[in-house]
Coordinates of C-alpha atoms and ligand atoms in Angstrom, one line a residue:
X1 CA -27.7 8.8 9.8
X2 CA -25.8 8.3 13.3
X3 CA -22.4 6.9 14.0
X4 CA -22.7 3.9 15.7
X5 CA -19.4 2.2 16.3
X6 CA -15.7 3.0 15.1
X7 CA -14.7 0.4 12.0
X8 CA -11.5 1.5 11.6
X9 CA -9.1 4.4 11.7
X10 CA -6.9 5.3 9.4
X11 CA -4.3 8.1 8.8
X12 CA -6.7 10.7 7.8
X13 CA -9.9 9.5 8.5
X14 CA -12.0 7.8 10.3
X15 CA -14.5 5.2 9.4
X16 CA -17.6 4.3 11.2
X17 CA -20.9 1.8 11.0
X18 CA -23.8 3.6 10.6
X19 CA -27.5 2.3 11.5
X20 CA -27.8 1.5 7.9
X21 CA -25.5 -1.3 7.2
X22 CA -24.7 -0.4 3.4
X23 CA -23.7 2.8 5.1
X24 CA -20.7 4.1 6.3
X25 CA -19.7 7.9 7.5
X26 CA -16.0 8.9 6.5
X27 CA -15.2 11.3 9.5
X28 CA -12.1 13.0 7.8
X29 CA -9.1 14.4 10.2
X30 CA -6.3 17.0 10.7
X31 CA -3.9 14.5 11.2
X32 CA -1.0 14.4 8.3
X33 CA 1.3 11.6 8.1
X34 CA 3.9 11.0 5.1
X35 CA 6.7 8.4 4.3
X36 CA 4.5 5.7 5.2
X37 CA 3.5 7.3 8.9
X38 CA 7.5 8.3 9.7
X39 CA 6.8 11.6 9.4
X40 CA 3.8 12.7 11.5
X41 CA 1.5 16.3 12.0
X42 CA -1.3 18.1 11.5
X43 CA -2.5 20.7 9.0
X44 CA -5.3 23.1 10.5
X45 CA -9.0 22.9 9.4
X46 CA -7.4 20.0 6.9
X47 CA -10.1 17.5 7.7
X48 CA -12.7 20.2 6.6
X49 CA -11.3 21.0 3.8
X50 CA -10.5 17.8 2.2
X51 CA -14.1 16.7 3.0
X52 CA -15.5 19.6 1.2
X53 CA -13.3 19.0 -1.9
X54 CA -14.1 15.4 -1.9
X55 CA -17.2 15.4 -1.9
X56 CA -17.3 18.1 -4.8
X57 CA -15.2 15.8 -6.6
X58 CA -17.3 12.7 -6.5
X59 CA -20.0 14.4 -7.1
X60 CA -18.8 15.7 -10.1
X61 CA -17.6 12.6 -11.4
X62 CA -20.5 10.3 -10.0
X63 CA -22.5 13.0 -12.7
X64 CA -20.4 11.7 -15.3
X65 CA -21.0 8.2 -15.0
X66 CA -18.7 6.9 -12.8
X67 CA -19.5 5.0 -10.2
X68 CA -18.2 6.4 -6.6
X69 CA -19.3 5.3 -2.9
X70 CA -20.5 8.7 -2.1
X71 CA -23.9 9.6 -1.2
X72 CA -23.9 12.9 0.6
X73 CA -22.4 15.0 3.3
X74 CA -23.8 15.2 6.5
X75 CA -21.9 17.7 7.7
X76 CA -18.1 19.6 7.1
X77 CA -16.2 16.5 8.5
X78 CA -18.2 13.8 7.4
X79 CA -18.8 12.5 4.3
X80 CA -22.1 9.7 4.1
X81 CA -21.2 6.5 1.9
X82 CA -22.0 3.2 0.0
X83 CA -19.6 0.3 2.6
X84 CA -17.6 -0.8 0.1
X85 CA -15.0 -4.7 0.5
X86 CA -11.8 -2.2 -0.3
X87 CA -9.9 -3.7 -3.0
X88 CA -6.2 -4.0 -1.7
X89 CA -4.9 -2.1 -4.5
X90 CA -3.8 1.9 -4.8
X91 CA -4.3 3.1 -8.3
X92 CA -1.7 6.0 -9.2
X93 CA -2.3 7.5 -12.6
X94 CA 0.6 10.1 -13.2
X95 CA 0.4 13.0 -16.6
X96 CA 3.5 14.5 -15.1
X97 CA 6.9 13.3 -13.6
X98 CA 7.2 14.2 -9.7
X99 CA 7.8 11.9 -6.7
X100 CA 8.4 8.2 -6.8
X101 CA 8.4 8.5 -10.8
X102 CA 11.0 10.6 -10.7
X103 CA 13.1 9.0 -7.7
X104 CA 12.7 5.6 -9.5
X105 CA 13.3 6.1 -13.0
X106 CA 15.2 9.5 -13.5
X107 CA 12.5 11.5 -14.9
X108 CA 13.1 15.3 -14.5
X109 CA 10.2 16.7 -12.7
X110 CA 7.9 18.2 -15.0
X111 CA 8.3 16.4 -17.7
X112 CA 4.8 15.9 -19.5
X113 CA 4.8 12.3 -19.9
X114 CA 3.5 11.4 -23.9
X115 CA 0.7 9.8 -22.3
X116 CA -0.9 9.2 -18.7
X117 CA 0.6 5.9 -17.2
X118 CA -1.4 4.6 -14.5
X119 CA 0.4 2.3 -11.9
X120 CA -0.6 -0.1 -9.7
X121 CA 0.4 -0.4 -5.5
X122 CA 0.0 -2.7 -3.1
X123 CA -1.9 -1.3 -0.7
X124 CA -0.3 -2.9 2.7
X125 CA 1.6 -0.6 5.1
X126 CA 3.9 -3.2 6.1
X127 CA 5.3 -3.7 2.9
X128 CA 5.5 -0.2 2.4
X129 CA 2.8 -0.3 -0.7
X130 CA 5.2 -2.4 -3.3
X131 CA 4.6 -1.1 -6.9
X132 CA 3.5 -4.0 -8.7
X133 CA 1.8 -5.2 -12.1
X134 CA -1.7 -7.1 -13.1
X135 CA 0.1 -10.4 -12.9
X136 CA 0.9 -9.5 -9.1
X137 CA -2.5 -8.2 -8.1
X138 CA -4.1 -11.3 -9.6
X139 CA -1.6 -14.1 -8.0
X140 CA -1.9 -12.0 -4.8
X141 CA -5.2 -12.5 -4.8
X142 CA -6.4 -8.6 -3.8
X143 CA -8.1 -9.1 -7.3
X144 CA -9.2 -10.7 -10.5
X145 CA -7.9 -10.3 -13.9
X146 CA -11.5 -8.5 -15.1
X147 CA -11.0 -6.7 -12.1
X148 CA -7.9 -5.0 -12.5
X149 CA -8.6 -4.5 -15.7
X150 CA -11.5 -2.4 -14.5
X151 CA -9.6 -0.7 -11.9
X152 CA -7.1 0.6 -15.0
X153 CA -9.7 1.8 -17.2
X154 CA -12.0 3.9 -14.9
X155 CA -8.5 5.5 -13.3
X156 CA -8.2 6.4 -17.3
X157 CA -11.4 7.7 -17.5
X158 CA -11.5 9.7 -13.9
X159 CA -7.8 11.1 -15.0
X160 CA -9.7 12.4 -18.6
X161 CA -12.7 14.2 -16.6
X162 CA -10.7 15.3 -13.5
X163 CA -7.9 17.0 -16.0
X164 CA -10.0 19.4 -17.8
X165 CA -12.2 20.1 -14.7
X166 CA -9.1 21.4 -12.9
X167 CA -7.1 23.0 -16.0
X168 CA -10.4 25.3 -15.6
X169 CA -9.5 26.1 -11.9
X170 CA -5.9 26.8 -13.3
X171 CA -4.7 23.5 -11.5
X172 CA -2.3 21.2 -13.1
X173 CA -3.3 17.5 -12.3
X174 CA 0.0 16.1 -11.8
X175 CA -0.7 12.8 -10.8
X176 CA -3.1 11.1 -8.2
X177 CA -4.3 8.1 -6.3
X178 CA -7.6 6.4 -6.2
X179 CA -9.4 3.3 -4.3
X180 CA -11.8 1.5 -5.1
X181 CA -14.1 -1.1 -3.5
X182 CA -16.5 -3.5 -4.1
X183 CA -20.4 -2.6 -3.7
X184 CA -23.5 -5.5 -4.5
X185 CA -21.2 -6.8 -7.2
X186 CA -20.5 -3.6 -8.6
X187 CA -17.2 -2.1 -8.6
X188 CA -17.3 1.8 -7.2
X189 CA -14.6 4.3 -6.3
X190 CA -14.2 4.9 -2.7
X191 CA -11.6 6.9 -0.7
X192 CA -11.0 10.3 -1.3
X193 CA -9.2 13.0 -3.9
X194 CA -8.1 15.9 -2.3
X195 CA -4.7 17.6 -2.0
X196 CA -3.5 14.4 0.2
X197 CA -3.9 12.4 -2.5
X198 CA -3.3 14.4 -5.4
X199 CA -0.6 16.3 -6.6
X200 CA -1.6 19.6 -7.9
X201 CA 0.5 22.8 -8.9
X202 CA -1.0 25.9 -10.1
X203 CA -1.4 26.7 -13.8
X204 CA 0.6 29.5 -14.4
X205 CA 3.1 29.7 -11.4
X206 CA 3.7 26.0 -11.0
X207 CA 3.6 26.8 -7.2
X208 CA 3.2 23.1 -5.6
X209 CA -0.8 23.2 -3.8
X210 CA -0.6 20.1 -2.1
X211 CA 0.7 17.5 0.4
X212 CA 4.4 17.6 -1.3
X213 CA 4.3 21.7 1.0
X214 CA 4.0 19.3 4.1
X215 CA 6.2 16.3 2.9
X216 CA 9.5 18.7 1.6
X217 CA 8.6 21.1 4.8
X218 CA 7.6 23.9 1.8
X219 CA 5.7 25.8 4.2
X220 CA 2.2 27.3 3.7
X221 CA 0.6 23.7 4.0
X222 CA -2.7 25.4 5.3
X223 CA -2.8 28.5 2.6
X224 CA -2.3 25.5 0.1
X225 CA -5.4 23.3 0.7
X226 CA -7.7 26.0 1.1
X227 CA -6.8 27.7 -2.3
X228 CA -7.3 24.1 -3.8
X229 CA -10.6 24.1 -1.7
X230 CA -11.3 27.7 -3.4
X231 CA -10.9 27.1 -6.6
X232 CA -12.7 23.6 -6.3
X233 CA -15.8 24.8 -4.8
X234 CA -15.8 28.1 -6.7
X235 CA -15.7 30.4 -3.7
Ligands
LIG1 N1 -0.2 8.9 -3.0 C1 -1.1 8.7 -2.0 N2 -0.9 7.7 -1.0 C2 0.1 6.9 -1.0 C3 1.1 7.1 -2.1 C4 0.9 8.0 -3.0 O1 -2.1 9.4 -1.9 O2 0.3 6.1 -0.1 C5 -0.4 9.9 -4.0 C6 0.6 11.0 -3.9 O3 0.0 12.1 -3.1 C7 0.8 11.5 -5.3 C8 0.6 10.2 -6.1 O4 -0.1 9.3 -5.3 O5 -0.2 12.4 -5.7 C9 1.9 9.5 -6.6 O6 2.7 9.4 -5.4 P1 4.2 8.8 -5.6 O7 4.2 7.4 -6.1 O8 5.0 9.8 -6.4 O9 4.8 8.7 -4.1 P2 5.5 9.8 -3.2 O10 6.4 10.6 -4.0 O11 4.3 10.6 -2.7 O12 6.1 8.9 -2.1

C-alpha cells in the first residue's frame, strides 16, 4: 500500500490517502508539542517507538474484541489503517489523580480514585479541548446520544484490558486518552496509545515513563519511551 497524497498533519503524525480509499497510513513523527502546541520539540526515534507500541496495543486489544482502525504496519513509522469520520471527542479515562484532575479539582497526585472516571473533551484546538458532558457532545452535534454512550463504555472496557496487561509489564496505567471514529457504520477506535497519550509510571518506583518527562522538563524523555517500548514489546 503506497502513500498517495497528504490528508492532514497533525502534531505527531501524519496522515495520508492510500490507493485503497478505506485506507489510510499513520506516518508517526518526532515532533513533541505540549500545552496545546505552546511548548514545542522533538524526542529522538519517538515516531518509531510510539508506532511500535501502538500497534502492539491495538493489536492486543483488537484480539479482545474491540474494535480499532488498525490493520497492520508497513513499516517502523507507519502504521496501515481502516479511514475512519473522527468523532470530535477526546475520551480521557483516569484510575489515578495527575494533571488536569489534579489542577482542577485538588486531588493529590496519586490518589487511587475509588473507581475509573472517564471524561469527555472537546476535541478543537482553538478552544483549547473544553471538558464537557454527554449533554454537550450531543447539542454540539460531534455526536449522538447512543453514540457517546458507546464511546463511555468501550473507554471502560479498553481501561479493564489495558490495566492488567500493563500491571504485568510493572506499569501503572494512570490515565489515558483515546479517539475514536466512525467506520461503514461501525464505531472503531482510532488514533493511537503510546506514552504521548498515556500516562504511565513504573510499578515499583513510581518514576514517571511518559510525556509528563517532556511537559515538566524531567529529563530522560528518550530513556522513557523506549523502556515503555521494552516492556510493551517484550524485548
Ligand atoms: N491527553 C492527550 N492529549 C490531550 C490531552 C490529554 O493525549 O490533548 C492525555 C494525557 O497525556 C494524559 C491524559 O490524556 O495521559 C489526561 O490528561 P490531562 O487531562 O491530565 O491533561 P494534561 O495534564 O496533560 O494537560
Amino acid at each position: 500500500m503506497n502513500k498517495i497524497s497528504l490528508i492532514h498533519e497533525g502534531k505527531a503524525k501524519k496522515v495520508w490517502q492510500t490507493e485503497d480509499q478505506d485506507l489510510i497510513i499513520q506516518e508517526f513523527k518526532d515532533d513533541a508539542t505540549a500545552f496545546n502546541n505552546k511548548k514545542k520539540g522533538s524526542i529522538a526515534d519517538k515516531g518509531v517507538t510510539n508506532n511500535a507500541i501502538s500497534c502492539r496495543l491495538f493489536t492486543m486489544l483488537g484480539e479482545n474484541g474491540i474494535p480499532t482502525h488498525f490493520v497492520s504496519q508497513p513499516n517502523d513509522r507507519d502504521m496501515l489503517c481502516k479511514s475512519l469520520d473522527i468523532i470530535k471527542v477526546e475520551v480521557v479515562t483516569r484510575n489515578v489523580a495527575a494533571g488536569s484532575l489534579v489542577r482542577r479539582y485538588g486531588f493529590a497526585e496519586g490518589t487511587v480514585l475509588a473507581k475509573p472516571i472517564v471524561e469527555l473533551y472537546l476535541k478543537d484546538d482553538d478552544l483549547d479541548d473544553p471538558l464537557m458532558n454527554d449533554e454537550h457532545a450531543v447539542a454540539l452535534g460531534v455526536a449522538t446520544c447512543e453514540e457517546v454512550a458507546s464511546l463511555k463504555e468501550l473507554a471502560a472496557k479498553i481501561n479493564a484490558l489495558l490495566v492488567p496487561w500493563f500491571a504485568e509489564r510493572h506499569l501503572r496505567l494512570v490515565d489515558f486518552k483515546l479517539e475514536f471514529g466512525r467506520h461503514k457504520g461501525e464505531i472503531l477506535l482510532g488514533d493511537e496509545i503510546s506514552p504521548d497519550t498515556c500516562r504511565f509510571w513504573d510499578a515499583e518506583s513510581g518514576e514517571k515513563l511518559d510525556k509528563d518527562r517532556f511537559r515538566l522538563d524531567l529529563g530522560g524523555v528518550e530513556d522513557a519511551y523506549s523502556e515503555v517500548k521494552r516492556r510493551v514489546l517484550g524485548l
